[in-house]
Short mmCIF file of C-alpha atoms in Angstrom, two decimals:
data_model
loop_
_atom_site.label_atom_id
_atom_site.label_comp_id
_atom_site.label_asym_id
_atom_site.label_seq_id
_atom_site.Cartn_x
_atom_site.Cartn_y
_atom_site.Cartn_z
CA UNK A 1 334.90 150.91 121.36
CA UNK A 2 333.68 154.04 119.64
CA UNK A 3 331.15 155.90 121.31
CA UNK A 4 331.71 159.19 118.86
CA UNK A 5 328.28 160.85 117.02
CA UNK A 6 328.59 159.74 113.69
CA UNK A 7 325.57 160.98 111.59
CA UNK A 8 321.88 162.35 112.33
CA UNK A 9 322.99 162.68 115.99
CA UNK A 10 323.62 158.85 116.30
CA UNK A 11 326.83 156.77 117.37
CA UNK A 12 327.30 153.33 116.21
CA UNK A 13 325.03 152.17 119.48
CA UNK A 14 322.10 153.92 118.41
CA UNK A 15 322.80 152.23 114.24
CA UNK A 16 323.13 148.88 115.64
CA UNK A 17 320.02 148.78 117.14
CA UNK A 18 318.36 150.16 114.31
CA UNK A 19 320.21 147.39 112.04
CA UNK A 20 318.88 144.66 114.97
CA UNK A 21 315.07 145.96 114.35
CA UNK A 22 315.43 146.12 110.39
CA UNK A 23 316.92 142.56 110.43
CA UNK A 24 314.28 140.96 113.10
CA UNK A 25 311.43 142.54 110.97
CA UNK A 26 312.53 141.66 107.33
CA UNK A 27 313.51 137.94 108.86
CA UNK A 28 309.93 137.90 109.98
CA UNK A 29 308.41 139.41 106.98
CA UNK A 30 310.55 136.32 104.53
CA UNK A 31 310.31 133.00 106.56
CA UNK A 32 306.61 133.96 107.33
CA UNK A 33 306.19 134.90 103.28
CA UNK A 34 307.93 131.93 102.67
CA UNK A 35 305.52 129.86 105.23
CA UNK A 36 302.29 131.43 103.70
CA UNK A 37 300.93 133.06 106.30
CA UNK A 38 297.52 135.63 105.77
CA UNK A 39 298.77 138.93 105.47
CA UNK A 40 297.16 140.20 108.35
CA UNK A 41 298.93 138.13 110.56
CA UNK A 42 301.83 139.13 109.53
CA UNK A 43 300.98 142.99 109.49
CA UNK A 44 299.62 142.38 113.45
CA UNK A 45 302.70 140.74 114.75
CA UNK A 46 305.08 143.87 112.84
CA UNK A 47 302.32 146.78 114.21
CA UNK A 48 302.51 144.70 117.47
CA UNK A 49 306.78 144.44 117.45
CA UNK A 50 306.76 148.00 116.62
CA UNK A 51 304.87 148.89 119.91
CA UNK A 52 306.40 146.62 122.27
CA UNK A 53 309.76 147.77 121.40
CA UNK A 54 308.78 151.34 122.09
CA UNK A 55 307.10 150.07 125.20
CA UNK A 56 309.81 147.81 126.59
CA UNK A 57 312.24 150.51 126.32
CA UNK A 58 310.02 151.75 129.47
CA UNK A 59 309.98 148.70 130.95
CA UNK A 60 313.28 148.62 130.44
CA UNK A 61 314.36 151.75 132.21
CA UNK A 62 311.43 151.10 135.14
CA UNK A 63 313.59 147.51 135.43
CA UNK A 64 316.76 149.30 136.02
CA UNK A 65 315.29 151.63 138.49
CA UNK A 66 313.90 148.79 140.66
CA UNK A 67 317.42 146.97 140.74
CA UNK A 68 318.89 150.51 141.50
CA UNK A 69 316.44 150.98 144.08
CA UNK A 70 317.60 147.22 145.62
CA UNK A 71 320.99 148.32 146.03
CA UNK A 72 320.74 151.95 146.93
CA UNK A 73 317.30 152.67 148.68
CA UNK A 74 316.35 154.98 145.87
CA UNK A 75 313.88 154.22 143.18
CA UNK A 76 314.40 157.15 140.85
CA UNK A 77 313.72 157.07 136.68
CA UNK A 78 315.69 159.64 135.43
CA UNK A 79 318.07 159.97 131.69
CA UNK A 80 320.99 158.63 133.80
CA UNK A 81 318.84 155.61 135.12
CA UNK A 82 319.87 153.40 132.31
CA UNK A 83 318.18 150.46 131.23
CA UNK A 84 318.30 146.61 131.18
CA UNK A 85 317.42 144.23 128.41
CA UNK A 86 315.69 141.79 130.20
CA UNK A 87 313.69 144.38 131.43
CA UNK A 88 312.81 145.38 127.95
CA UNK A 89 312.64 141.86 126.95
CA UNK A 90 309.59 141.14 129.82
CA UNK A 91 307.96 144.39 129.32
CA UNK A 92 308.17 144.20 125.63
CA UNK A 93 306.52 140.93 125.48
CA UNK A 94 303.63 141.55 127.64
CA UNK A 95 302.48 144.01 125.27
CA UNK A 96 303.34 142.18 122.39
CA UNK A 97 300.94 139.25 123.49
CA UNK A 98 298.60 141.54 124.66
CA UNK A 99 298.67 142.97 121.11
CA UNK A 100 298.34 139.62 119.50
CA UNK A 101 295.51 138.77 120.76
CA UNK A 102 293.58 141.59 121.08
CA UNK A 103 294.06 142.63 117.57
CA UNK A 104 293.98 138.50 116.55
CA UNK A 105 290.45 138.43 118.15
CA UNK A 106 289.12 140.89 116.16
CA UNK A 107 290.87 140.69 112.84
CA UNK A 108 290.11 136.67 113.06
CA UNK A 109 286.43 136.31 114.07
CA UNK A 110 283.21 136.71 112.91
CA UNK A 111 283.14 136.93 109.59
CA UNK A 112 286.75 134.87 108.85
CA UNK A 113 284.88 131.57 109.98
CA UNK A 114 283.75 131.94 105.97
CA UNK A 115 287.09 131.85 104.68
CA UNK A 116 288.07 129.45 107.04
CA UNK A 117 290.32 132.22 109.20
CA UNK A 118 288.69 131.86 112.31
CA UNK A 119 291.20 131.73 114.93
CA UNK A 120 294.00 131.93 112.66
CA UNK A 121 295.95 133.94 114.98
CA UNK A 122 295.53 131.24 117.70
CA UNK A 123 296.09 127.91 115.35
CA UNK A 124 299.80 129.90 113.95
CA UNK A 125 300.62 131.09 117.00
CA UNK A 126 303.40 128.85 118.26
CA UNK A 127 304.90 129.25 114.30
CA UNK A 128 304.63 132.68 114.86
CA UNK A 129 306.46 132.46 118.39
CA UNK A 130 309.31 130.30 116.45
CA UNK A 131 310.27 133.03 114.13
CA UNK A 132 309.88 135.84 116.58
CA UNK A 133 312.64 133.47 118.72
CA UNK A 134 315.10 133.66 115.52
CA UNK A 135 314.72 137.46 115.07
CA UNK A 136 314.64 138.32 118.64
CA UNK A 137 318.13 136.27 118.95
CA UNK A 138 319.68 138.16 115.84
CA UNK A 139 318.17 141.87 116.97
CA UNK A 140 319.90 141.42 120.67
CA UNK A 141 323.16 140.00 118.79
CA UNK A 142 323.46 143.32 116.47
CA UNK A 143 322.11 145.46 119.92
CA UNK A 144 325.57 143.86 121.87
CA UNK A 145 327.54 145.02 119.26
CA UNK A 146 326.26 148.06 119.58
CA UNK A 147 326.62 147.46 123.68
CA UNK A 148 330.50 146.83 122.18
CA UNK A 149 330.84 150.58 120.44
CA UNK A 150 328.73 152.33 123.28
CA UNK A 151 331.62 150.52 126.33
CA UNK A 152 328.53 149.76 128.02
CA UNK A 153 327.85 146.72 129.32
CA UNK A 154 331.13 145.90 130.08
CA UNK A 155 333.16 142.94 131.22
CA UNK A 156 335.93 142.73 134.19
CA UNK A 157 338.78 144.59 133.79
CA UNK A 158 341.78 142.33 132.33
CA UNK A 159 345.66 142.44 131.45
CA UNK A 160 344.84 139.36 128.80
CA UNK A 161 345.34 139.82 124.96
CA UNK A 162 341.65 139.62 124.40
CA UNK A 163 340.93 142.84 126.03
CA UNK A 164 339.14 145.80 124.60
CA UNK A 165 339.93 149.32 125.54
CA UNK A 166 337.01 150.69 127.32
CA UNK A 167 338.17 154.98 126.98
CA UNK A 168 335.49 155.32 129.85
CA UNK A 169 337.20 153.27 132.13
CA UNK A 170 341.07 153.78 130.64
CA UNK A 171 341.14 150.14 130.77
CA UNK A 172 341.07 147.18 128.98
CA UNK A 173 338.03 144.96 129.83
CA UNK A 174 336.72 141.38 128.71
CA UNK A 175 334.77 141.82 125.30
CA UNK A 176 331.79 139.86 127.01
CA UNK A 177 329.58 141.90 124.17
CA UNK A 178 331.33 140.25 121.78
CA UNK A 179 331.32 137.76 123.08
CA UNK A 180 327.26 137.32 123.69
CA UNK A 181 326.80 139.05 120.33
CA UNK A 182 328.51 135.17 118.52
CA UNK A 183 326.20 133.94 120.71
CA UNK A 184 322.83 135.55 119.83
CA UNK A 185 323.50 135.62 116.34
CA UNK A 186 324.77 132.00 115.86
CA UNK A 187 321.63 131.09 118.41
CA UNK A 188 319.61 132.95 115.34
CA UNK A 189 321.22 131.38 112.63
CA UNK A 190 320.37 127.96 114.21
CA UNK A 191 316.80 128.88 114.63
CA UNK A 192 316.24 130.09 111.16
CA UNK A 193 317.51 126.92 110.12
CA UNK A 194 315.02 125.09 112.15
CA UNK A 195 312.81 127.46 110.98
CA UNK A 196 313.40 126.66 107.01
CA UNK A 197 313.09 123.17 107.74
CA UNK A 198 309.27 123.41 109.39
CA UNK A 199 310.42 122.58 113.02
CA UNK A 200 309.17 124.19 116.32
CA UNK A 201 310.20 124.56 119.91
CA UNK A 202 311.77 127.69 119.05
CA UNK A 203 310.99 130.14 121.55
CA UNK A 204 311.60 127.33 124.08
CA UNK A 205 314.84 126.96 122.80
CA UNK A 206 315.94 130.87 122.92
CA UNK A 207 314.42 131.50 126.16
CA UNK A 208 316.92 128.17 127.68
CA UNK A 209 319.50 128.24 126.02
CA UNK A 210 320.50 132.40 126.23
CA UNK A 211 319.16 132.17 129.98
CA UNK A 212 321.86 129.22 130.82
CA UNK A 213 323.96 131.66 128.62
CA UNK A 214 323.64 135.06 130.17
CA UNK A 215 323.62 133.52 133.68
CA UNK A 216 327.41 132.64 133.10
CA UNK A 217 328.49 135.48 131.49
CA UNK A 218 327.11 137.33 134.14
CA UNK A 219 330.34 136.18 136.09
CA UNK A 220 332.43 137.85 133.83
CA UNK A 221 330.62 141.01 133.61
CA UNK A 222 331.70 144.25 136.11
CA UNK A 223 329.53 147.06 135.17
CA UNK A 224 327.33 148.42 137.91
CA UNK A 225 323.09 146.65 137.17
CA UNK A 226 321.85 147.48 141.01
CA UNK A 227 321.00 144.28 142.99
CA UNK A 228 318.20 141.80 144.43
CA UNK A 229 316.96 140.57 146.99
CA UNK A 230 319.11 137.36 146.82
CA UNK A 231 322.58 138.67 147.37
CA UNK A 232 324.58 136.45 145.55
CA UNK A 233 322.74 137.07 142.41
CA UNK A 234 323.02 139.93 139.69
CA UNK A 235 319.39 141.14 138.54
CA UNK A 236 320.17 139.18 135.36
CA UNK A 237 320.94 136.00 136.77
CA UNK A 238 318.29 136.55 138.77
CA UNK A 239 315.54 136.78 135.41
CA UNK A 240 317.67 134.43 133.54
CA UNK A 241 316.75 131.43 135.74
CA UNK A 242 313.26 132.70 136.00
CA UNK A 243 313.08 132.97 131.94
CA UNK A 244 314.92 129.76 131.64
CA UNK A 245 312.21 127.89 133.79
CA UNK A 246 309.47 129.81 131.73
CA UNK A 247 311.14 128.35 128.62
CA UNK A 248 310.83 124.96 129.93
CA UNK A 249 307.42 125.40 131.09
CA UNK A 250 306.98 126.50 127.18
CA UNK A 251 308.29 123.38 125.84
CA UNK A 252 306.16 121.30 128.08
CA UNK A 253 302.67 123.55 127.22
CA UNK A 254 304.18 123.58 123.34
CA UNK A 255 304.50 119.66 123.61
CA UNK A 256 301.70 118.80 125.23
CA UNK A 257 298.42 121.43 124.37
CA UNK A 258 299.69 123.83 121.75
CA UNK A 259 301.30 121.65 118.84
CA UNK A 260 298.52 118.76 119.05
CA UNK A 261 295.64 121.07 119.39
CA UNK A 262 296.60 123.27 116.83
CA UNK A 263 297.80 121.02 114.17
CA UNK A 264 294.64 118.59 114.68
CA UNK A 265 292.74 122.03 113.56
CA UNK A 266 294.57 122.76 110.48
CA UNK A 267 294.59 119.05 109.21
#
């Protein structure tokens, strides 16, 4: 842990988030080089990640302040409020899509039908969603170790040799940022390799597999996120089984509508 100002104003918290969006956006920019896709695609979904970060850090906070509100009676945003990724993560992606699509309809109709465009935005969108999965995964893996520097986010206080002094707390505590920052960034690597290798099913796959993920390591976790209304769960195991049924609803609509549709259009 080192939550100290190192330069500009910024601790190592505020760098490894800025490392996460640098690495999600030049992954995106090379596999979808590498795939061929129009440059205004690609130029839409960075404009579009570029806003939905900005707006999911609201969502993010507004997230926070609803759990708060569950387990104290007081719905308050203020700069101690905090925030919550998955909170980010659903509010981030609304606008994202809404984005898309928006700009997708206009930048891919009309006149595109000529140079056989039309709808291109719709026809790449699941390959689109399969690289966003991979740099999504890796930008959350370098944001935990930034979680790791900060001492938020912390695990349950423990005696054990893997402990990591949290100075806030003048204790050692379970290293579960570490610990979910191997697992977002192998969970990356393993999509960019399906990615290189032309398969799909990858936002299915990140949405599952970190939402079995985060639901367990939610047991190990002891700083303060608010509550639900269901007792026994934490607000994040709370959205992680909700995103982890989304995920499989994905795979079934990817399966099913999306894949055949879409690659009887292109062929």
């Amino acid at each position: 842990m080192y939550p100290k100002t190192i330069i500009l104003g910024m601790g190592l918290y505020e760098i490894f988030i800025i490392i996460g969006v640098i690495y999600a956006m030049a992954l995106f920019r090379i596999i979808s080089d590498k795939d061929k896709l129009d440059a205004r695609l690609q130029n839409t979904v960075i404009i579009g990640a570029l806003v939905s970060i900005i707006g999911g850090y609201g969502s993010a906070v507004f997230f926070q302040a609803v759990y708060n509100y569950f387990e104290s009676g007081i719905f308050e945003i203020s700069k101690n409020t905090g925030a919550t990724f998955y909170g980010g993560f659903i509010g981030g992606a609304v606008i994202f899509l809404t984005f898309y699509f928006v700009c997708g309809y206009f930048c891919f109709s009309g006149n595109s039908e000529n140079n056989g465009l039309k709808n291109y935005h719709l026809k790449h969108f699941v390959r689109v969603t399969d690289i966003a999965a991979a740099a999504v995964a890796g930008a959350h893996g370098f944001g935990r170790i930034g979680c790791l520097m900060a001492g938020c986010c912390y695990g349950r206080v423990t005696d054990s040799w893997i402990g990591a002094w949290n100075s806030y707390l003048g204790q050692k505590t379970v290293p579960v940022q570490l610990f979910e920052a191997v697992f977002l960034l192998a969970l990356s690597a393993f999509l960019i390799f399906r990615c290189l290798r032309g398969k799909t099913y990858g936002l299915p796959i990140y949405l599952v597999s970190y939402g079995v993920w985060r639901f367990f390591i939610e047991y190990l976790r002891a700083d303060d996120r608010g509550a639900t209304s269901i007792g026994f769960l934490s607000p994040s195991q709370l959205t992680a089984i909700i995103l982890t049924a989304v995920g499989i609803g994905a795979y079934i609509l990817n399966r099913k509508v999306l894949i055949p549709k879409w690659s009887e259009d292109r062929s």
